[in-house]
Short mmCIF file of C-alpha atoms in Angstrom, two decimals:
data_model
loop_
_atom_site.label_atom_id
_atom_site.label_comp_id
_atom_site.label_asym_id
_atom_site.label_seq_id
_atom_site.Cartn_x
_atom_site.Cartn_y
_atom_site.Cartn_z
CA ARG A 17 101.71 26.07 103.94
CA ILE A 18 102.45 29.74 104.66
CA PRO A 19 106.18 30.16 105.55
CA PRO A 20 106.58 31.23 109.21
CA PHE A 21 108.68 34.30 108.36
CA ILE A 22 105.79 35.74 106.31
CA GLN A 23 103.44 35.36 109.27
CA GLU A 24 106.04 36.99 111.54
CA ALA A 25 106.60 39.88 109.11
CA ALA A 26 102.85 40.49 108.77
CA GLU A 27 102.44 40.65 112.54
CA GLU A 28 105.57 42.79 112.96
CA MET A 29 104.33 45.30 110.38
CA ARG A 30 100.76 45.13 111.74
CA TRP A 31 99.28 44.57 108.31
CA ARG A 32 95.47 44.59 108.36
CA HIS A 33 95.04 43.00 104.92
CA SER A 34 95.31 39.45 103.60
CA VAL A 35 98.78 38.29 102.53
CA ALA A 36 99.45 35.86 99.65
CA SER A 37 102.46 33.53 99.61
CA ASP A 38 103.64 33.30 96.01
CA THR A 39 106.85 31.35 96.74
CA ASP A 40 107.12 29.76 93.27
CA LEU A 41 106.35 33.09 91.49
CA SER A 42 103.38 31.53 89.68
CA LEU A 43 101.16 34.58 90.18
CA TRP A 44 104.06 36.95 89.49
CA LYS A 45 104.79 35.26 86.15
CA SER A 46 101.15 34.85 85.14
CA ILE A 47 100.50 38.59 85.28
CA GLY A 48 103.81 39.48 83.61
CA ALA A 49 105.08 41.50 86.58
CA GLU A 50 108.65 42.76 86.30
CA VAL A 51 108.97 45.39 89.04
CA TRP A 52 108.20 45.36 92.76
CA PRO A 53 105.82 46.70 93.89
CA THR A 54 103.16 46.08 91.24
CA VAL A 55 99.53 46.94 92.08
CA LEU A 56 96.70 45.30 90.13
CA ILE A 57 93.04 46.20 89.78
CA LEU A 58 90.99 43.14 88.77
CA SER A 59 87.55 43.01 87.22
CA PRO A 60 84.88 41.82 89.71
CA ASN A 61 83.58 38.74 87.91
CA ASP A 62 86.28 37.07 85.80
CA HIS A 63 89.14 38.79 87.60
CA ARG A 64 90.82 40.02 84.45
CA VAL A 65 93.61 42.55 84.97
CA LEU A 66 92.16 46.00 84.29
CA VAL A 67 95.09 48.10 85.45
CA ALA A 68 98.69 47.35 86.43
CA LEU A 69 100.56 50.11 88.25
CA THR A 70 104.26 50.12 89.11
CA GLY A 71 106.72 52.55 90.63
CA ASP A 72 105.63 56.18 90.57
CA THR A 73 102.37 55.39 88.70
CA ILE A 74 101.02 53.77 91.89
CA GLY A 75 100.19 57.31 92.94
CA ARG A 76 97.36 57.20 90.38
CA LEU A 77 95.72 54.23 92.10
CA GLU A 78 92.81 56.25 93.45
CA GLU A 79 91.72 57.66 90.09
CA CYS A 80 92.06 54.22 88.49
CA LEU A 81 89.86 52.74 91.23
CA TYR A 82 87.20 55.40 90.68
CA ALA A 83 87.23 54.71 86.93
CA SER A 84 86.94 50.95 87.49
CA LEU A 85 84.10 51.32 90.00
CA SER A 86 82.27 53.63 87.62
CA LEU A 87 82.64 51.07 84.83
CA TYR A 88 81.37 48.15 86.92
CA LYS A 89 78.91 49.89 89.25
CA LYS A 90 75.92 48.01 87.80
CA ALA A 91 77.69 44.65 87.43
CA GLN A 92 76.28 41.66 89.28
CA LEU A 93 79.14 40.26 91.35
CA GLN A 94 79.76 36.53 91.02
CA THR A 95 82.05 34.07 92.72
CA SER A 96 85.12 32.92 90.83
CA SER A 97 87.80 30.25 91.03
CA PHE A 98 90.61 32.70 90.27
CA PRO A 99 93.80 30.75 91.21
CA LEU A 100 95.19 32.91 94.01
CA PRO A 101 98.19 31.64 96.00
CA LYS A 102 97.81 30.61 99.63
CA VAL A 103 96.33 33.46 101.63
CA MET A 104 96.49 34.12 105.34
CA LYS A 105 94.83 36.68 107.58
CA PRO A 106 97.22 38.17 110.15
CA SER A 107 96.27 38.85 113.74
CA MET A 108 94.44 42.09 114.49
CA THR A 109 95.81 42.46 118.02
CA TRP A 110 99.38 43.27 119.00
CA ASP A 111 101.52 44.12 121.98
CA SER A 112 103.04 47.62 122.25
CA PRO A 113 106.83 47.26 122.52
CA LEU A 114 109.04 50.25 123.14
CA LEU A 115 110.57 49.81 119.67
CA ARG A 116 108.52 48.60 116.73
CA TYR A 117 110.27 47.69 113.52
CA PRO A 118 113.31 49.99 113.92
CA SER A 119 114.82 50.30 110.45
CA ARG A 120 117.89 52.55 110.49
CA ILE A 121 120.43 54.05 112.87
CA ALA A 122 122.82 56.98 112.62
CA MET A 123 125.58 58.09 114.95
CA ASP A 124 127.13 61.33 116.15
CA ALA A 125 130.45 59.90 117.36
CA LYS A 126 131.83 63.22 118.57
CA GLY A 127 128.67 64.11 120.48
CA GLY A 128 128.12 60.57 121.75
CA ARG A 129 124.60 60.29 120.33
CA LEU A 130 122.79 57.42 118.63
CA PHE A 131 119.72 58.12 116.46
CA ILE A 132 117.16 55.34 115.91
CA SER A 133 114.52 55.41 113.19
CA ASP A 134 111.65 53.68 115.01
CA SER A 135 109.62 53.22 111.84
CA GLY A 136 106.70 51.24 113.25
CA ASN A 137 106.10 53.94 115.89
CA SER A 138 106.67 56.78 113.38
CA ARG A 139 109.26 58.55 115.49
CA ILE A 140 113.00 59.07 115.98
CA LEU A 141 114.68 58.17 119.27
CA VAL A 142 117.93 59.73 120.46
CA THR A 143 120.09 57.91 123.00
CA THR A 144 123.67 57.90 124.23
CA LEU A 145 126.03 55.38 122.64
CA GLU A 146 125.47 53.28 125.78
CA GLY A 147 121.70 53.27 125.17
CA ARG A 148 120.54 55.83 127.73
CA PHE A 149 117.47 57.75 126.50
CA LEU A 150 117.99 61.44 125.63
CA MET A 151 114.98 62.60 123.63
CA GLN A 152 112.32 61.66 121.11
CA ILE A 153 111.47 63.40 117.84
CA GLY A 154 107.82 63.07 116.83
CA GLY A 155 104.97 61.11 118.37
CA ALA A 156 102.49 61.57 121.18
CA ALA A 157 102.36 60.94 124.94
CA ARG A 158 103.00 57.43 126.14
CA THR A 159 100.58 55.95 128.67
CA ASP A 160 101.87 52.44 129.40
CA PRO A 161 103.90 51.80 132.59
CA MET A 162 107.66 52.31 132.41
CA ASP A 163 110.54 53.60 134.49
CA ALA A 164 109.49 56.91 136.05
CA GLU A 165 112.72 58.70 135.19
CA VAL A 166 112.43 57.68 131.56
CA ALA A 167 108.67 58.24 131.36
CA GLN A 168 108.96 61.96 131.99
CA HIS A 169 111.01 62.31 128.81
CA VAL A 170 109.64 59.61 126.50
CA LEU A 171 106.87 60.25 124.03
CA TYR A 172 105.00 57.42 122.39
CA SER A 173 103.37 57.17 118.99
CA GLU A 174 100.73 54.58 118.20
CA GLY A 175 99.72 54.12 114.57
CA GLU A 176 96.84 56.58 114.84
CA ASN A 177 99.24 59.30 115.99
CA GLU A 178 101.38 59.19 112.87
CA GLY A 179 100.89 62.06 110.47
CA PHE A 180 102.50 65.01 108.78
CA ARG A 181 103.26 68.06 110.88
CA ASP A 182 106.26 70.33 111.35
CA GLY A 183 107.10 72.10 114.60
CA SER A 184 108.78 71.26 117.87
CA PHE A 185 110.06 67.76 118.56
CA GLN A 186 106.96 67.13 120.67
CA ASP A 187 104.50 68.49 118.08
CA ALA A 188 106.07 67.06 114.91
CA LEU A 189 104.59 63.97 113.27
CA PHE A 190 106.14 61.45 110.88
CA ARG A 191 104.74 58.53 108.93
CA ASN A 192 106.94 55.43 108.66
CA PRO A 193 110.34 57.21 108.64
CA GLN A 194 113.15 55.10 107.21
CA GLY A 195 116.67 56.39 106.46
CA ILE A 196 118.37 58.90 108.76
CA ALA A 197 121.74 60.65 108.58
CA PHE A 198 123.52 63.07 110.90
CA ASN A 199 124.81 66.31 109.34
CA ALA A 200 127.65 67.36 111.64
CA LEU A 201 128.19 70.70 109.86
CA LYS A 202 124.72 71.90 110.84
CA ASN A 203 123.95 69.69 113.85
CA GLU A 204 120.89 68.41 112.01
CA LEU A 205 119.35 65.03 111.38
CA ALA A 206 118.06 64.30 107.88
CA VAL A 207 115.07 61.94 107.83
CA ALA A 208 113.57 60.10 104.86
CA ASP A 209 109.89 60.39 105.83
CA THR A 210 108.76 57.62 103.53
CA GLY A 211 105.06 57.63 104.35
CA ASN A 212 104.82 61.39 103.77
CA ASN A 213 106.94 61.35 100.60
CA CYS A 214 109.26 64.12 101.73
CA LEU A 215 112.57 64.89 103.40
CA ARG A 216 112.40 66.12 106.99
CA ILE A 217 115.18 68.06 108.72
CA ALA A 218 115.40 67.90 112.52
CA ASN A 219 117.39 70.83 113.93
CA LEU A 220 118.97 69.44 117.09
CA GLU A 221 119.84 72.88 118.48
CA GLU A 222 116.39 74.42 118.07
CA ARG A 223 114.61 71.08 118.62
CA SER A 224 112.37 71.68 115.64
CA VAL A 225 111.40 69.82 112.46
CA ARG A 226 110.88 71.28 109.00
CA SER A 227 109.95 69.69 105.66
CA VAL A 228 111.61 69.83 102.27
CA ASN A 229 109.40 68.94 99.30
CA PHE A 230 110.87 67.26 96.23
CA VAL A 231 109.03 69.53 93.80
CA SER A 232 108.52 73.00 95.25
CA SER A 233 112.19 73.24 96.26
CA ILE A 234 113.67 72.32 92.87
CA LYS A 235 116.41 74.79 92.03
CA ASP A 236 116.15 76.80 88.81
CA ALA A 237 113.28 74.69 87.43
CA GLY A 238 110.78 76.48 85.20
CA GLU A 239 107.05 76.17 85.75
CA VAL A 240 106.67 73.62 82.92
CA ALA A 241 109.44 71.45 84.39
CA LYS A 242 107.91 71.69 87.86
CA GLU A 243 104.47 70.77 86.55
CA LEU A 244 105.87 67.74 84.71
CA THR A 245 107.85 66.65 87.77
CA THR A 246 104.81 67.09 90.00
CA LYS A 247 102.73 64.78 87.79
CA ARG A 248 105.42 62.10 87.86
CA MET A 249 106.34 62.46 91.52
CA THR A 250 103.06 61.43 93.08
CA SER A 251 104.78 58.69 95.09
CA PRO A 252 108.57 59.25 95.25
CA LYS A 253 109.04 57.08 98.38
CA PRO A 254 112.26 58.51 99.88
CA TRP A 255 113.96 55.51 101.43
CA ASP A 256 117.44 56.45 102.63
CA VAL A 257 119.69 59.47 103.16
CA SER A 258 123.44 60.02 103.42
CA VAL A 259 125.56 63.10 104.08
CA SER A 260 128.87 64.19 102.52
CA SER A 261 130.48 67.64 102.70
CA GLY A 262 127.23 69.21 103.88
CA ASN A 263 125.22 67.73 101.00
CA VAL A 264 122.28 65.47 101.85
CA TYR A 265 121.70 62.72 99.27
CA ILE A 266 118.28 61.08 99.17
CA SER A 267 117.30 57.84 97.41
CA LEU A 268 113.75 57.88 96.04
CA ALA A 269 112.87 54.22 95.54
CA GLY A 270 109.42 55.04 94.18
CA SER A 271 110.64 57.30 91.37
CA ASN A 272 114.00 55.51 90.72
CA THR A 273 116.01 58.67 91.32
CA ILE A 274 118.66 60.19 93.59
CA TRP A 275 118.25 63.77 94.82
CA ARG A 276 120.58 66.17 96.60
CA LEU A 277 119.88 68.91 99.14
CA ASP A 278 122.87 71.26 98.98
CA PRO A 279 124.23 73.27 101.95
CA PHE A 280 122.27 76.33 100.77
CA GLY A 281 118.93 74.53 100.99
CA ASP A 282 118.38 73.97 97.26
CA MET A 283 116.87 70.61 96.25
CA ILE A 284 118.44 69.25 93.06
CA HIS A 285 117.44 66.26 90.93
CA PHE A 286 120.82 64.56 91.02
CA CYS A 287 120.67 61.27 89.13
CA GLY A 288 118.26 58.81 87.50
CA ARG A 289 115.14 59.32 85.40
CA THR A 290 111.84 59.91 87.16
CA GLY A 291 109.45 56.97 86.83
CA VAL A 292 111.78 54.91 84.61
CA ALA A 293 113.31 51.74 86.07
CA GLY A 294 116.48 50.24 84.63
CA ARG A 295 120.19 49.66 85.06
CA VAL A 296 122.17 51.95 82.80
CA ASP A 297 125.70 53.12 83.63
CA VAL A 298 127.31 56.25 82.19
CA GLU A 299 130.94 57.39 81.93
CA SER A 300 130.32 61.13 81.80
CA GLY A 301 127.37 63.06 83.22
CA TYR A 302 124.47 61.71 85.22
CA GLY A 303 121.66 62.35 82.74
CA GLY A 304 121.49 58.94 81.07
CA ALA A 305 121.88 56.78 84.16
CA LEU A 306 118.96 54.58 85.23
CA PHE A 307 118.21 52.98 88.59
CA ALA A 308 115.63 50.47 89.81
CA SER A 309 114.34 51.24 93.31
CA PRO A 310 117.54 52.69 94.77
CA SER A 311 117.18 52.00 98.49
CA GLY A 312 120.38 52.28 100.54
CA LEU A 313 123.01 55.04 100.33
CA CYS A 314 126.56 55.44 101.61
CA ALA A 315 128.41 58.66 100.77
CA THR A 316 132.18 59.16 100.93
CA GLN A 317 134.26 62.18 99.92
CA SER A 318 134.53 61.00 96.30
CA SER A 319 131.66 58.57 95.73
CA LEU A 320 128.05 57.82 96.53
CA PHE A 321 127.39 54.07 96.77
CA VAL A 322 123.86 52.86 96.10
CA VAL A 323 122.18 49.51 96.69
CA ASP A 324 119.86 49.31 93.71
CA SER A 325 117.29 46.89 95.07
CA ASP A 326 115.24 45.89 92.03
CA SER A 327 118.35 45.24 89.92
CA SER A 328 120.05 43.46 92.87
CA THR A 329 123.25 45.44 92.37
CA VAL A 330 125.63 47.80 94.12
CA ARG A 331 126.23 50.97 92.10
CA GLU A 332 128.84 53.73 92.45
CA ILE A 333 128.20 57.37 91.54
CA GLY A 334 131.45 59.29 91.07
CA LEU A 335 130.98 62.70 92.65
CA GLY A 336 134.02 64.18 90.89
CA GLU A 337 134.06 62.63 87.42
CA LYS A 338 130.23 62.46 87.25
CA SER A 339 130.05 58.80 86.31
CA VAL A 340 127.83 55.86 87.27
CA ARG A 341 129.01 52.26 87.28
CA THR A 342 127.87 48.88 88.56
CA VAL A 343 130.26 47.52 91.19
CA VAL A 344 128.82 44.02 91.71
CA GLY A 345 125.79 42.11 90.46
CA GLY A 346 123.64 42.52 87.37
CA ASP A 347 123.50 40.90 83.94
CA SER A 348 126.63 41.63 81.88
CA ILE A 349 124.93 40.76 78.56
CA PHE A 350 121.30 41.90 78.85
CA LEU A 351 121.69 45.21 80.68
CA GLY A 352 117.93 45.71 80.90
CA ASN A 353 117.46 42.45 82.79
CA LEU A 354 116.37 43.33 86.33
CA SER A 355 115.97 39.67 87.33
CA ALA A 356 119.66 38.75 87.52
CA PHE A 357 119.52 37.88 91.20
CA GLY A 358 120.83 34.98 93.26
CA ASP A 359 123.23 34.06 96.06
CA ARG A 360 126.83 33.90 94.89
CA ASP A 361 130.19 35.41 95.80
CA GLY A 362 132.36 36.69 92.98
CA PHE A 363 133.64 39.66 91.04
CA GLY A 364 131.60 42.22 89.10
CA SER A 365 128.63 40.71 87.28
CA GLY A 366 129.74 37.26 88.44
CA ALA A 367 128.41 38.04 91.91
CA ARG A 368 124.75 37.63 92.75
CA LEU A 369 122.62 39.37 95.38
CA GLN A 370 118.87 39.49 95.91
CA MET A 371 117.04 42.67 96.90
CA PRO A 372 119.86 44.37 98.85
CA MET A 373 118.43 47.10 101.09
CA GLY A 374 121.17 48.64 103.25
CA ILE A 375 124.81 49.67 102.92
CA CYS A 376 127.51 51.23 105.07
CA SER A 377 131.26 51.84 104.97
CA ALA A 378 133.74 49.57 106.77
CA PRO A 379 137.49 49.66 107.47
CA GLU A 380 140.02 48.99 104.70
CA ASP A 381 137.88 50.76 102.08
CA LYS A 382 135.21 48.08 102.18
CA LEU A 383 131.42 48.26 102.17
CA LEU A 384 128.99 46.09 104.10
CA VAL A 385 125.74 45.33 102.26
CA ALA A 386 122.50 43.95 103.73
CA ASP A 387 121.61 41.27 101.17
CA SER A 388 118.05 41.08 102.45
CA TYR A 389 116.45 38.20 100.56
CA ASN A 390 119.54 36.01 101.04
CA ASN A 391 119.58 36.72 104.78
CA LYS A 392 123.25 37.64 104.58
CA ILE A 393 125.66 40.51 105.02
CA ARG A 394 128.07 40.90 102.10
CA SER A 395 131.49 42.49 102.11
CA VAL A 396 132.18 44.51 98.95
CA VAL A 397 135.54 45.92 97.85
CA PRO A 398 134.72 48.59 95.24
CA SER A 399 138.30 48.93 93.97
CA GLU A 400 138.34 45.21 93.10
CA ASN A 401 134.64 44.80 92.24
CA GLU A 402 134.69 41.95 94.74
CA CYS A 403 131.73 40.59 96.71
CA ARG A 404 132.11 38.04 99.51
CA GLU A 405 129.86 36.63 102.23
CA PHE A 406 130.58 38.35 105.55
CA SER A 407 127.87 37.01 107.85
CA GLY A 408 124.68 34.98 107.76
CA THR A 409 123.66 31.49 106.77
CA GLY A 410 121.15 32.20 104.01
#
């Protein structure tokens, strides 16, 4: 039986493809998958695995498909009893709520503004801290009935109106934006435009949006370095952003790296190795550190905290001493093991999380972590390497 939450998630995300429920990991183990997401191309008759793509290599899916189709273009297709898990077909019709799968929020406490990343509608909403609508960034005109006073300001973006376009707030288009962060020094909003694989900057004074590419803006990179980075960065998947001292830090879950946009507008490859997943800490310098789908960021004056989703850990990047360490989670013996997940309070590697996705600071020098697959919020004390359940029933 398909678990209800999978059906709900499929409808919430408006997936138009079949969804398999592999709750006992039988398919996952049979194909030797180690990293999420993993994309397979199967042969048409016996369903052998022709190609397995993970991380940044997923960007080469199209050329692999063309090669596979060319190879099998004359093959006679046959039915097969390939043991797929339970498969469901989600609904193809949906309602149109005002918010659809909102994923992140950011706040301008001094200005009294709340920013909402309305990912399913590919737009950013700006409201007061009390929830009164102020403006929308991105999208197209809304046509469904709503309060007249609000309707004259609100723009609406259906799926077909998502896209990639800079310009005014009304003309700009996003595609599945995720992380957002307010830069008080410049009165700008940084947006991880995940579907477009780039960083977007919304200037709140000029009411305009511009794009920052992760390759063409690399500071002091030679042509050879840029060419190599371009080949590897076909699908960087920026997932979250955080701001500290005018620097915008961006987590690229698809390429397993952290980048930094400095106050002068230079994009710098900050930490992690492009296209290489792992969990490697370093005591001096960022060069040797490895991450596995870094997803959530929380910057302070001295540190950048990262929820490293595929390794199910919380990591700390020291901004002064240039070090990387694991705060909680992970395998203390086999450092390359990215499957050390679970649901357990504790200290250091004795704690267990599963696919953490979000993180934010809390009073008393604590962090709150969205432990997604455990359906819990964890409280983490970095100075003690302590992880405790804060909320949720699992």
